[in-house]
PDB file of C-alpha atoms in Angstrom:
ATOM      1  CA  MET Z   1     -29.281  -1.857  37.881  1.00 58.00           C
ATOM      2  CA  GLY Z   2     -25.814  -2.849  39.467  1.00 62.00           C
ATOM      3  CA  GLU Z   3     -25.341  -5.911  38.114  1.00 69.00           C
ATOM      4  CA  PHE Z   4     -24.797  -4.490  34.327  1.00 81.00           C
ATOM      5  CA  GLY Z   5     -23.269  -1.398  35.430  1.00 82.00           C
ATOM      6  CA  ILE Z   6     -25.767   0.719  34.312  1.00 86.00           C
ATOM      7  CA  THR Z   7     -25.527   4.625  35.882  1.00 86.00           C
ATOM      8  CA  PRO Z   8     -28.268   7.180  35.497  1.00 88.00           C
ATOM      9  CA  GLY Z   9     -28.583   9.365  32.494  1.00 86.00           C
ATOM     10  CA  GLN Z  10     -26.979   6.394  30.606  1.00 89.00           C
ATOM     11  CA  ARG Z  11     -28.754   5.680  26.789  1.00 91.00           C
ATOM     12  CA  VAL Z  12     -29.163   1.417  26.872  1.00 91.00           C
ATOM     13  CA  ALA Z  13     -30.273  -0.696  23.866  1.00 91.00           C
ATOM     14  CA  VAL Z  14     -31.589  -3.719  24.572  1.00 92.00           C
ATOM     15  CA  ILE Z  15     -31.248  -6.688  22.208  1.00 92.00           C
ATOM     16  CA  TRP Z  16     -33.836 -10.142  22.651  1.00 90.00           C
ATOM     17  CA  ASP Z  17     -34.851 -12.599  20.169  1.00 89.00           C
ATOM     18  CA  SER Z  18     -37.682 -14.657  19.771  1.00 87.00           C
ATOM     19  CA  SER Z  19     -36.528 -17.138  22.210  1.00 87.00           C
ATOM     20  CA  SER Z  20     -36.525 -14.701  24.918  1.00 87.00           C
ATOM     21  CA  PRO Z  21     -40.174 -14.894  27.481  1.00 87.00           C
ATOM     22  CA  VAL Z  22     -42.406 -11.445  27.057  1.00 90.00           C
ATOM     23  CA  GLU Z  23     -42.982 -10.353  30.547  1.00 90.00           C
ATOM     24  CA  ALA Z  24     -38.941 -10.887  30.898  1.00 90.00           C
ATOM     25  CA  LEU Z  25     -37.780  -8.676  28.419  1.00 91.00           C
ATOM     26  CA  LYS Z  26     -40.840  -6.378  29.807  1.00 91.00           C
ATOM     27  CA  ASP Z  27     -39.938  -6.155  33.487  1.00 91.00           C
ATOM     28  CA  LEU Z  28     -35.558  -5.598  31.955  1.00 91.00           C
ATOM     29  CA  VAL Z  29     -36.525  -2.882  30.246  1.00 90.00           C
ATOM     30  CA  ASP Z  30     -38.775  -1.286  32.713  1.00 89.00           C
ATOM     31  CA  LYS Z  31     -35.943  -1.829  36.046  1.00 89.00           C
ATOM     32  CA  ILE Z  32     -33.751  -0.114  33.722  1.00 89.00           C
ATOM     33  CA  GLN Z  33     -35.848   2.667  32.451  1.00 88.00           C
ATOM     34  CA  MET Z  34     -36.185   3.470  35.978  1.00 87.00           C
ATOM     35  CA  LEU Z  35     -32.826   3.902  36.476  1.00 86.00           C
ATOM     36  CA  VAL Z  36     -31.476   5.993  33.532  1.00 86.00           C
ATOM     37  CA  GLY Z  37     -34.846   7.975  32.944  1.00 80.00           C
ATOM     38  CA  ALA Z  38     -37.617   7.429  31.104  1.00 70.00           C
ATOM     39  CA  ASP Z  39     -36.590  10.510  28.024  1.00 76.00           C
ATOM     40  CA  ASN Z  40     -36.408   7.585  25.580  1.00 74.00           C
ATOM     41  CA  ARG Z  41     -33.370   6.539  26.808  1.00 85.00           C
ATOM     42  CA  VAL Z  42     -33.685   2.897  26.770  1.00 90.00           C
ATOM     43  CA  ALA Z  43     -34.427   1.285  23.034  1.00 89.00           C
ATOM     44  CA  VAL Z  44     -35.215  -2.554  22.792  1.00 91.00           C
ATOM     45  CA  GLU Z  45     -34.555  -3.543  19.340  1.00 91.00           C
ATOM     46  CA  ASN Z  46     -34.932  -7.073  18.497  1.00 91.00           C
ATOM     47  CA  VAL Z  47     -31.878  -9.155  16.655  1.00 90.00           C
ATOM     48  CA  ASN Z  48     -32.936  -9.692  13.625  1.00 87.00           C
ATOM     49  CA  GLN Z  49     -34.147  -5.620  13.140  1.00 88.00           C
ATOM     50  CA  LEU Z  50     -31.183  -4.609  14.515  1.00 89.00           C
ATOM     51  CA  PHE Z  51     -30.021  -3.108  10.790  1.00 86.00           C
ATOM     52  CA  GLN Z  52     -33.447  -2.007  10.136  1.00 87.00           C
ATOM     53  CA  SER Z  53     -33.109   0.164  12.994  1.00 85.00           C
ATOM     54  CA  ALA Z  54     -31.253   2.662  11.260  1.00 84.00           C
ATOM     55  CA  HIS Z  55     -29.024   3.796  14.399  1.00 89.00           C
ATOM     56  CA  ARG Z  56     -26.021   6.188  14.442  1.00 90.00           C
ATOM     57  CA  GLU Z  57     -22.509   5.161  15.265  1.00 90.00           C
ATOM     58  CA  SER Z  58     -22.594   5.627  19.103  1.00 89.00           C
ATOM     59  CA  SER Z  59     -25.666   6.056  20.234  1.00 89.00           C
ATOM     60  CA  PHE Z  60     -25.366   4.042  23.373  1.00 92.00           C
ATOM     61  CA  ASP Z  61     -23.275   3.969  26.765  1.00 93.00           C
ATOM     62  CA  VAL Z  62     -24.448   0.215  27.373  1.00 93.00           C
ATOM     63  CA  ILE Z  63     -26.028  -2.385  24.861  1.00 93.00           C
ATOM     64  CA  LEU Z  64     -27.313  -5.770  26.624  1.00 93.00           C
ATOM     65  CA  SER Z  65     -27.971  -8.700  24.433  1.00 92.00           C
ATOM     66  CA  GLY Z  66     -29.275 -12.410  25.420  1.00 90.00           C
ATOM     67  CA  VAL Z  67     -29.424 -10.614  29.169  1.00 90.00           C
ATOM     68  CA  VAL Z  68     -33.119 -11.505  29.803  1.00 90.00           C
ATOM     69  CA  PRO Z  69     -34.026 -14.812  31.230  1.00 88.00           C
ATOM     70  CA  GLY Z  70     -34.715 -17.410  29.314  1.00 86.00           C
ATOM     71  CA  SER Z  71     -32.833 -15.852  25.871  1.00 88.00           C
ATOM     72  CA  THR Z  72     -31.287 -18.203  23.900  1.00 88.00           C
ATOM     73  CA  ALA Z  73     -29.868 -15.766  21.162  1.00 88.00           C
ATOM     74  CA  GLN Z  74     -26.927 -16.503  19.567  1.00 88.00           C
ATOM     75  CA  HIS Z  75     -24.928 -13.707  17.460  1.00 91.00           C
ATOM     76  CA  SER Z  76     -23.523 -13.773  14.153  1.00 90.00           C
ATOM     77  CA  ALA Z  77     -20.867 -11.663  13.034  1.00 91.00           C
ATOM     78  CA  GLU Z  78     -22.743  -9.352  11.461  1.00 92.00           C
ATOM     79  CA  VAL Z  79     -24.863  -8.593  14.566  1.00 92.00           C
ATOM     80  CA  LEU Z  80     -21.905  -8.227  16.701  1.00 93.00           C
ATOM     81  CA  ALA Z  81     -20.023  -5.644  14.211  1.00 91.00           C
ATOM     82  CA  GLU Z  82     -23.519  -3.626  14.310  1.00 92.00           C
ATOM     83  CA  ILE Z  83     -22.958  -3.631  17.230  1.00 92.00           C
ATOM     84  CA  ALA Z  84     -19.313  -1.869  17.808  1.00 92.00           C
ATOM     85  CA  ARG Z  85     -20.827   0.106  15.752  1.00 91.00           C
ATOM     86  CA  ILE Z  86     -23.285   2.171  17.357  1.00 92.00           C
ATOM     87  CA  LEU Z  87     -22.036   2.213  20.999  1.00 93.00           C
ATOM     88  CA  LYS Z  88     -20.051   5.147  21.865  1.00 92.00           C
ATOM     89  CA  PRO Z  89     -16.698   4.742  22.560  1.00 92.00           C
ATOM     90  CA  GLY Z  90     -15.688   3.343  25.440  1.00 92.00           C
ATOM     91  CA  GLY Z  91     -19.098   1.435  26.099  1.00 92.00           C
ATOM     92  CA  ARG Z  92     -19.849  -1.546  27.555  1.00 93.00           C
ATOM     93  CA  VAL Z  93     -21.455  -4.737  25.480  1.00 94.00           C
ATOM     94  CA  LEU Z  94     -22.367  -7.867  28.108  1.00 93.00           C
ATOM     95  CA  LEU Z  95     -24.137 -10.250  26.591  1.00 93.00           C
ATOM     96  CA  LYS Z  96     -25.377 -13.826  26.957  1.00 91.00           C
ATOM     97  CA  GLU Z  97     -24.932 -16.963  24.713  1.00 90.00           C
ATOM     98  CA  PRO Z  98     -25.495 -20.483  24.983  1.00 89.00           C
ATOM     99  CA  VAL Z  99     -22.020 -22.110  23.890  1.00 88.00           C
ATOM    100  CA  VAL Z 100     -20.784 -26.155  23.353  1.00 87.00           C
ATOM    101  CA  THR Z 101     -17.913 -26.274  25.637  1.00 79.00           C
ATOM    102  CA  GLU Z 102     -16.010 -29.358  23.821  1.00 70.00           C
ATOM    103  CA  SER Z 103     -16.932 -30.050  20.175  1.00 64.00           C
ATOM    104  CA  GLU Z 104     -18.331 -27.494  17.059  1.00 54.00           C
ATOM    105  CA  ASN Z 105     -21.158 -30.198  16.563  1.00 57.00           C
ATOM    106  CA  ASN Z 106     -23.698 -27.194  15.676  1.00 51.00           C
ATOM    107  CA  SER Z 107     -22.293 -25.017  12.908  1.00 59.00           C
ATOM    108  CA  ARG Z 108     -24.664 -22.129  14.667  1.00 75.00           C
ATOM    109  CA  ILE Z 109     -23.526 -22.533  17.889  1.00 85.00           C
ATOM    110  CA  LYS Z 110     -20.038 -21.348  19.353  1.00 87.00           C
ATOM    111  CA  THR Z 111     -17.527 -23.536  21.593  1.00 86.00           C
ATOM    112  CA  ALA Z 112     -16.572 -21.476  24.110  1.00 86.00           C
ATOM    113  CA  ALA Z 113     -13.058 -20.129  22.975  1.00 87.00           C
ATOM    114  CA  LYS Z 114     -14.883 -18.820  19.715  1.00 90.00           C
ATOM    115  CA  LEU Z 115     -17.530 -16.494  21.463  1.00 91.00           C
ATOM    116  CA  PRO Z 116     -14.716 -13.943  22.871  1.00 92.00           C
ATOM    117  CA  THR Z 117     -13.180 -14.081  19.482  1.00 92.00           C
ATOM    118  CA  ALA Z 118     -16.200 -13.529  17.357  1.00 92.00           C
ATOM    119  CA  LEU Z 119     -16.683  -9.998  19.954  1.00 92.00           C
ATOM    120  CA  THR Z 120     -12.171  -9.310  19.510  1.00 92.00           C
ATOM    121  CA  LEU Z 121     -12.771 -10.086  15.233  1.00 92.00           C
ATOM    122  CA  SER Z 122     -16.262  -7.244  15.876  1.00 91.00           C
ATOM    123  CA  GLY Z 123     -13.278  -4.137  16.772  1.00 91.00           C
ATOM    124  CA  LEU Z 124     -14.266  -4.502  20.980  1.00 93.00           C
ATOM    125  CA  VAL Z 125     -11.635  -4.758  23.574  1.00 92.00           C
ATOM    126  CA  GLU Z 126     -10.692  -5.890  26.938  1.00 93.00           C
ATOM    127  CA  VAL Z 127     -12.426  -9.311  26.076  1.00 94.00           C
ATOM    128  CA  LYS Z 128     -13.319 -11.370  29.433  1.00 92.00           C
ATOM    129  CA  GLU Z 129     -16.064 -14.321  30.545  1.00 90.00           C
ATOM    130  CA  LEU Z 130     -17.829 -12.761  33.278  1.00 90.00           C
ATOM    131  CA  GLN Z 131     -19.750 -16.215  34.506  1.00 89.00           C
ATOM    132  CA  LYS Z 132     -20.382 -19.798  32.890  1.00 89.00           C
ATOM    133  CA  GLU Z 133     -23.907 -21.658  33.598  1.00 88.00           C
ATOM    134  CA  ALA Z 134     -25.489 -24.513  32.996  1.00 88.00           C
ATOM    135  CA  LEU Z 135     -29.055 -23.911  30.997  1.00 85.00           C
ATOM    136  CA  THR Z 136     -31.786 -24.551  32.663  1.00 85.00           C
ATOM    137  CA  PRO Z 137     -34.652 -27.631  30.917  1.00 85.00           C
ATOM    138  CA  GLU Z 138     -36.712 -24.123  29.707  1.00 85.00           C
ATOM    139  CA  GLU Z 139     -33.559 -22.354  27.585  1.00 84.00           C
ATOM    140  CA  ALA Z 140     -32.377 -26.027  26.960  1.00 83.00           C
ATOM    141  CA  GLN Z 141     -35.685 -27.150  25.186  1.00 83.00           C
ATOM    142  CA  SER Z 142     -35.601 -23.460  23.850  1.00 83.00           C
ATOM    143  CA  VAL Z 143     -32.007 -24.613  21.754  1.00 83.00           C
ATOM    144  CA  GLN Z 144     -33.207 -27.537  20.287  1.00 80.00           C
ATOM    145  CA  GLU Z 145     -36.800 -26.123  18.984  1.00 79.00           C
ATOM    146  CA  HIS Z 146     -34.637 -22.879  17.294  1.00 78.00           C
ATOM    147  CA  PHE Z 147     -31.123 -24.654  16.615  1.00 76.00           C
ATOM    148  CA  GLY Z 148     -32.374 -28.323  16.536  1.00 75.00           C
ATOM    149  CA  TYR Z 149     -29.049 -29.320  18.749  1.00 76.00           C
ATOM    150  CA  GLN Z 150     -29.633 -31.757  21.496  1.00 72.00           C
ATOM    151  CA  GLY Z 151     -25.969 -32.338  23.320  1.00 71.00           C
ATOM    152  CA  ASN Z 152     -25.587 -32.606  26.381  1.00 77.00           C
ATOM    153  CA  ASP Z 153     -22.488 -29.958  26.311  1.00 79.00           C
ATOM    154  CA  LEU Z 154     -24.191 -26.679  26.174  1.00 86.00           C
ATOM    155  CA  VAL Z 155     -23.533 -23.841  28.900  1.00 88.00           C
ATOM    156  CA  ILE Z 156     -25.004 -20.089  29.093  1.00 90.00           C
ATOM    157  CA  VAL Z 157     -21.757 -17.857  29.221  1.00 91.00           C
ATOM    158  CA  GLN Z 158     -21.916 -13.762  30.192  1.00 92.00           C
ATOM    159  CA  ILE Z 159     -19.156 -11.962  28.309  1.00 93.00           C
ATOM    160  CA  GLU Z 160     -18.884  -7.967  28.443  1.00 94.00           C
ATOM    161  CA  GLY Z 161     -16.408  -6.389  26.219  1.00 94.00           C
ATOM    162  CA  ARG Z 162     -15.653  -2.577  25.228  1.00 93.00           C
ATOM    163  CA  LYS Z 163     -15.530  -0.706  21.998  1.00 93.00           C
ATOM    164  CA  PRO Z 164     -11.512   1.357  22.263  1.00 91.00           C
ATOM    165  CA  ASN Z 165     -12.175   4.940  23.055  1.00 87.00           C
ATOM    166  CA  PHE Z 166     -11.657   6.136  19.023  1.00 78.00           C
ATOM    167  CA  GLU Z 167     -13.888   5.310  16.122  1.00 71.00           C
ATOM    168  CA  VAL Z 168     -13.389   2.443  14.426  1.00 63.00           C
ATOM    169  CA  GLY Z 169     -12.026   3.828  10.931  1.00 67.00           C
ATOM    170  CA  SER Z 170     -10.699   7.002  12.500  1.00 70.00           C
ATOM    171  CA  SER Z 171      -6.948   8.317  11.928  1.00 74.00           C
ATOM    172  CA  SER Z 172      -5.103  11.193  13.123  1.00 73.00           C
ATOM    173  CA  GLN Z 173      -1.653  12.673  12.764  1.00 76.00           C
ATOM    174  CA  LEU Z 174       1.538  11.932  14.341  1.00 76.00           C
ATOM    175  CA  LYS Z 175       3.465  14.040  15.489  1.00 75.00           C
ATOM    176  CA  LEU Z 176       7.022  13.037  14.835  1.00 73.00           C
ATOM    177  CA  SER Z 177      10.536  14.560  14.672  1.00 68.00           C
ATOM    178  CA  PHE Z 178      13.257  12.494  13.940  1.00 65.00           C
ATOM    179  CA  ALA Z 179      16.112  16.007  14.208  1.00 63.00           C
ATOM    180  CA  LYS Z 180      18.121  16.266  16.495  1.00 61.00           C
ATOM    181  CA  LYS Z 181      18.166  19.044  18.881  1.00 62.00           C
ATOM    182  CA  PRO Z 182      21.111  21.601  17.911  1.00 61.00           C
ATOM    183  CA  GLY Z 183      23.269  22.346  20.934  1.00 58.00           C
ATOM    184  CA  PRO Z 184      24.605  25.919  21.658  1.00 61.00           C
ATOM    185  CA  SER Z 185      26.440  27.074  18.465  1.00 61.00           C
ATOM    186  CA  GLY Z 186      22.909  26.044  16.263  1.00 63.00           C
ATOM    187  CA  LYS Z 187      24.208  23.247  14.935  1.00 71.00           C
ATOM    188  CA  PRO Z 188      23.332  18.983  16.230  1.00 70.00           C
ATOM    189  CA  PRO Z 189      25.409  18.003  19.046  1.00 74.00           C
ATOM    190  CA  VAL Z 190      28.863  15.303  17.529  1.00 74.00           C
ATOM    191  CA  ASP Z 191      28.564  12.295  19.419  1.00 77.00           C
ATOM    192  CA  PRO Z 192      32.296  12.616  21.009  1.00 79.00           C
ATOM    193  CA  ALA Z 193      33.198   9.304  20.595  1.00 78.00           C
ATOM    194  CA  THR Z 194      31.813   9.284  17.071  1.00 78.00           C
ATOM    195  CA  ALA Z 195      34.199  12.452  15.923  1.00 75.00           C
ATOM    196  CA  LYS Z 196      37.352  10.701  18.119  1.00 73.00           C
ATOM    197  CA  MET Z 197      36.802   7.685  15.534  1.00 72.00           C
ATOM    198  CA  TRP Z 198      36.961   9.535  12.498  1.00 73.00           C
ATOM    199  CA  THR Z 199      39.775  12.251  13.472  1.00 72.00           C
ATOM    200  CA  LEU Z 200      42.982  11.328  12.358  1.00 67.00           C
ATOM    201  CA  SER Z 201      45.769  13.461  14.553  1.00 66.00           C
ATOM    202  CA  ALA Z 202      49.041  14.342  13.575  1.00 62.00           C
ATOM    203  CA  ASN Z 203      50.734  11.662  16.263  1.00 63.00           C
ATOM    204  CA  ASP Z 204      48.069   8.711  14.482  1.00 63.00           C
ATOM    205  CA  THR Z 205      50.856   8.677  11.660  1.00 62.00           C
ATOM    206  CA  ASN Z 206      53.920   8.364  13.587  1.00 64.00           C
ATOM    207  CA  ASP Z 207      52.055   5.161  15.814  1.00 61.00           C
ATOM    208  CA  GLU Z 208      54.546   2.143  14.595  1.00 66.00           C
ATOM    209  CA  GLU Z 209      51.057  -0.157  15.019  1.00 67.00           C
ATOM    210  CA  MET Z 210      49.618   1.952  12.162  1.00 67.00           C
ATOM    211  CA  ASP Z 211      50.589   0.097   9.240  1.00 72.00           C
ATOM    212  CA  LEU Z 212      49.967   2.403   6.005  1.00 72.00           C
ATOM    213  CA  LEU Z 213      48.936   1.732   2.613  1.00 77.00           C
ATOM    214  CA  ASP Z 214      51.386   2.661  -0.628  1.00 81.00           C
ATOM    215  CA  SER Z 215      49.526   3.559  -3.116  1.00 82.00           C
ATOM    216  CA  ASP Z 216      52.437   2.557  -5.128  1.00 82.00           C
ATOM    217  CA  GLU Z 217      52.366  -0.595  -4.678  1.00 83.00           C
ATOM    218  CA  LEU Z 218      48.672  -1.172  -5.791  1.00 85.00           C
ATOM    219  CA  LEU Z 219      49.531  -0.233  -9.361  1.00 85.00           C
ATOM    220  CA  ASP Z 220      50.953  -3.219 -11.041  1.00 86.00           C
ATOM    221  CA  SER Z 221      53.590  -3.737 -13.956  1.00 84.00           C
ATOM    222  CA  GLU Z 222      50.790  -3.337 -16.853  1.00 85.00           C
ATOM    223  CA  ASP Z 223      49.178  -0.300 -15.189  1.00 84.00           C
ATOM    224  CA  LEU Z 224      52.675   1.562 -15.599  1.00 84.00           C
ATOM    225  CA  LYS Z 225      52.056   1.036 -19.462  1.00 85.00           C
ATOM    226  CA  LYS Z 226      51.663   3.869 -21.910  1.00 85.00           C
ATOM    227  CA  PRO Z 227      48.718   3.266 -24.029  1.00 82.00           C
ATOM    228  CA  ASP Z 228      48.966   2.882 -27.299  1.00 81.00           C
ATOM    229  CA  PRO Z 229      46.640   5.831 -28.895  1.00 74.00           C
ATOM    230  CA  LEU Z 230      45.398   3.389 -31.236  1.00 69.00           C
ATOM    231  CA  SER Z 231      44.218   1.942 -28.389  1.00 73.00           C
ATOM    232  CA  LEU Z 232      41.933   5.031 -27.264  1.00 69.00           C
ATOM    233  CA  ARG Z 233      40.752   5.933 -30.661  1.00 62.00           C
ATOM    234  CA  ALA Z 234      36.650   5.900 -30.972  1.00 65.00           C
ATOM    235  CA  PRO Z 235      36.072   3.800 -34.000  1.00 68.00           C
ATOM    236  CA  SER Z 236      35.207   5.737 -36.762  1.00 66.00           C
ATOM    237  CA  CYS Z 237      31.422   5.801 -38.424  1.00 66.00           C
ATOM    238  CA  LYS Z 238      32.271   4.241 -41.206  1.00 61.00           C
ATOM    239  CA  GLU Z 239      33.990   1.587 -39.450  1.00 66.00           C
ATOM    240  CA  MET Z 240      30.897   1.311 -37.808  1.00 66.00           C
ATOM    241  CA  GLY Z 241      28.797   0.725 -40.876  1.00 65.00           C
ATOM    242  CA  LYS Z 242      27.766   4.121 -41.125  1.00 65.00           C
ATOM    243  CA  LYS Z 243      26.306   6.122 -44.782  1.00 68.00           C
ATOM    244  CA  LYS Z 244      25.668   9.416 -43.202  1.00 76.00           C
ATOM    245  CA  ALA Z 245      27.935  11.352 -40.640  1.00 76.00           C
ATOM    246  CA  CYS Z 246      26.458  12.810 -37.943  1.00 78.00           C
ATOM    247  CA  LYS Z 247      25.808  15.558 -37.425  1.00 76.00           C
ATOM    248  CA  ASN Z 248      28.908  16.957 -35.149  1.00 76.00           C
ATOM    249  CA  CYS Z 249      30.680  14.747 -36.889  1.00 77.00           C
ATOM    250  CA  THR Z 250      34.671  14.089 -35.474  1.00 74.00           C
ATOM    251  CA  CYS Z 251      35.813  10.952 -37.398  1.00 73.00           C
ATOM    252  CA  GLY Z 252      36.218  12.216 -40.508  1.00 73.00           C
ATOM    253  CA  LEU Z 253      33.029  10.267 -42.253  1.00 76.00           C
ATOM    254  CA  ALA Z 254      31.231  13.944 -43.260  1.00 80.00           C
ATOM    255  CA  GLU Z 255      34.671  15.627 -45.415  1.00 82.00           C
ATOM    256  CA  GLU Z 256      35.115  12.015 -46.943  1.00 81.00           C
ATOM    257  CA  LEU Z 257      31.684  11.814 -48.171  1.00 80.00           C
ATOM    258  CA  GLU Z 258      31.736  15.861 -49.371  1.00 81.00           C
ATOM    259  CA  GLN Z 259      34.961  15.386 -50.706  1.00 79.00           C
ATOM    260  CA  GLU Z 260      33.454  12.400 -52.650  1.00 76.00           C
ATOM    261  CA  LYS Z 261      30.540  14.220 -53.643  1.00 72.00           C
ATOM    262  CA  LYS Z 262      32.958  17.233 -55.351  1.00 66.00           C
ATOM    263  CA  SER Z 263      34.727  14.818 -57.195  1.00 64.00           C
ATOM    264  CA  SER Z 264      31.549  12.743 -57.938  1.00 57.00           C
ATOM    265  CA  GLN Z 265      30.867  12.744 -62.418  1.00 56.00           C
ATOM    266  CA  PRO Z 266      26.839  13.866 -62.247  1.00 58.00           C
ATOM    267  CA  LYS Z 267      24.871  11.557 -63.942  1.00 60.00           C
ATOM    268  CA  SER Z 268      22.834  12.578 -67.382  1.00 61.00           C
ATOM    269  CA  ALA Z 269      18.957  11.672 -67.134  1.00 62.00           C
ATOM    270  CA  CYS Z 270      18.798  11.026 -70.526  1.00 68.00           C
ATOM    271  CA  GLY Z 271      22.249  10.272 -71.586  1.00 68.00           C
ATOM    272  CA  ASN Z 272      22.757  12.412 -74.379  1.00 73.00           C
ATOM    273  CA  CYS Z 273      24.198  14.795 -73.227  1.00 78.00           C
ATOM    274  CA  TYR Z 274      27.756  14.507 -74.244  1.00 75.00           C
ATOM    275  CA  LEU Z 275      26.217  14.887 -78.045  1.00 77.00           C
ATOM    276  CA  GLY Z 276      25.731  19.084 -78.028  1.00 79.00           C
ATOM    277  CA  ASP Z 277      23.609  21.336 -76.950  1.00 75.00           C
ATOM    278  CA  ALA Z 278      20.655  19.824 -79.140  1.00 74.00           C
ATOM    279  CA  PHE Z 279      20.520  16.929 -77.412  1.00 75.00           C
ATOM    280  CA  ARG Z 280      20.614  18.635 -73.789  1.00 75.00           C
ATOM    281  CA  CYS Z 281      17.490  18.733 -71.440  1.00 78.00           C
ATOM    282  CA  ALA Z 282      17.077  23.087 -70.003  1.00 73.00           C
ATOM    283  CA  SER Z 283      18.490  21.855 -67.216  1.00 74.00           C
ATOM    284  CA  CYS Z 284      21.545  20.162 -68.052  1.00 79.00           C
ATOM    285  CA  PRO Z 285      24.671  21.139 -66.381  1.00 76.00           C
ATOM    286  CA  TYR Z 286      26.517  20.718 -69.698  1.00 77.00           C
ATOM    287  CA  LEU Z 287      23.927  22.662 -71.490  1.00 78.00           C
ATOM    288  CA  GLY Z 288      26.613  25.751 -73.467  1.00 79.00           C
ATOM    289  CA  MET Z 289      29.316  22.713 -73.310  1.00 82.00           C
ATOM    290  CA  PRO Z 290      30.830  21.496 -76.430  1.00 84.00           C
ATOM    291  CA  ALA Z 291      30.588  18.073 -76.979  1.00 82.00           C
ATOM    292  CA  PHE Z 292      32.057  14.880 -75.725  1.00 80.00           C
ATOM    293  CA  LYS Z 293      32.987  11.225 -75.744  1.00 79.00           C
ATOM    294  CA  PRO Z 294      30.608   9.331 -73.362  1.00 75.00           C
ATOM    295  CA  GLY Z 295      33.030   8.340 -70.170  1.00 70.00           C
ATOM    296  CA  GLU Z 296      35.319  11.313 -70.273  1.00 74.00           C
ATOM    297  CA  LYS Z 297      35.537  13.135 -67.354  1.00 72.00           C
ATOM    298  CA  ILE Z 298      34.135  16.761 -67.357  1.00 71.00           C
ATOM    299  CA  LEU Z 299      35.129  18.822 -64.804  1.00 70.00           C
ATOM    300  CA  LEU Z 300      31.697  21.770 -64.056  1.00 65.00           C
ATOM    301  CA  LYS Z 301      31.716  24.804 -62.525  1.00 63.00           C
ATOM    302  CA  GLU Z 302      30.593  24.203 -58.499  1.00 59.00           C
ATOM    303  CA  ASN Z 303      26.719  26.539 -59.686  1.00 59.00           C
ATOM    304  CA  GLN Z 304      26.897  24.117 -62.672  1.00 57.00           C
ATOM    305  CA  LEU Z 305      26.021  21.306 -60.065  1.00 54.00           C
ATOM    306  CA  HIS Z 306      22.657  20.124 -59.689  1.00 53.00           C
ATOM    307  CA  ASP Z 307      20.773  17.523 -60.678  1.00 48.00           C
ATOM    308  CA  ALA Z 308      20.147  17.000 -64.553  1.00 43.00           C
TER     309      ALA Z 308
END
């Protein structure tokens, strides 16, 4: 059928609604079958049952919707998306739909400007309006019965769209290479202008117009002063309030604590050590030593320094 661009061997889907006259629908389907072949190449679907038909993706070369003479079908966004899904990549959609030419007085009827946008949002490309014509009295009566619209600004628009030559959601790896092609030496070529910009020759230093900075001029009197060694010394752990030396102590706190430990007087656990062995416990560090006065400093050997 030349008016729909259908060729022999193609798979075609015809979508109709309750406003489509039965005889006109049957006549259209018979003509398409005669053209493409009768071996199940034509599917006839009701617009409200399209989702239940469970057609596989990319099933049809051409989809006709609302083109039955006398039909006033409306295509929701969900219906248009399903049409795009079951259409083969590169396939064509041809549909007719009544629209309002001025303002959208009824939410179920699109404006002439919104219909192409709806097809584009469903995933179709190359969307274009083919024809616009006034409604017949029967079609106007059908719109009033099915959609409750009684305005005088209705027209029927015939519009076409195509599915892109790829599946919706498909992906392909891009082969990109940002590496520069190597020169004869195996290294990437160098732009001569760039090389000249970053090259300084002996002649450049003799150029009278070139001002060279003296590095000594960048220093002031404060920079030339010898720093005080004390100002370079890091604060010791003790100065920072630490009571325990670090593992690798270098500030002298470890030696200081060790010296304090050696010179510290052991404290008696019982308080009777100075009275003599008769009053000392078995672990007393003063065991075996003579009695002494309380507070008297007693020097102990290294092997005697353990807790009483």
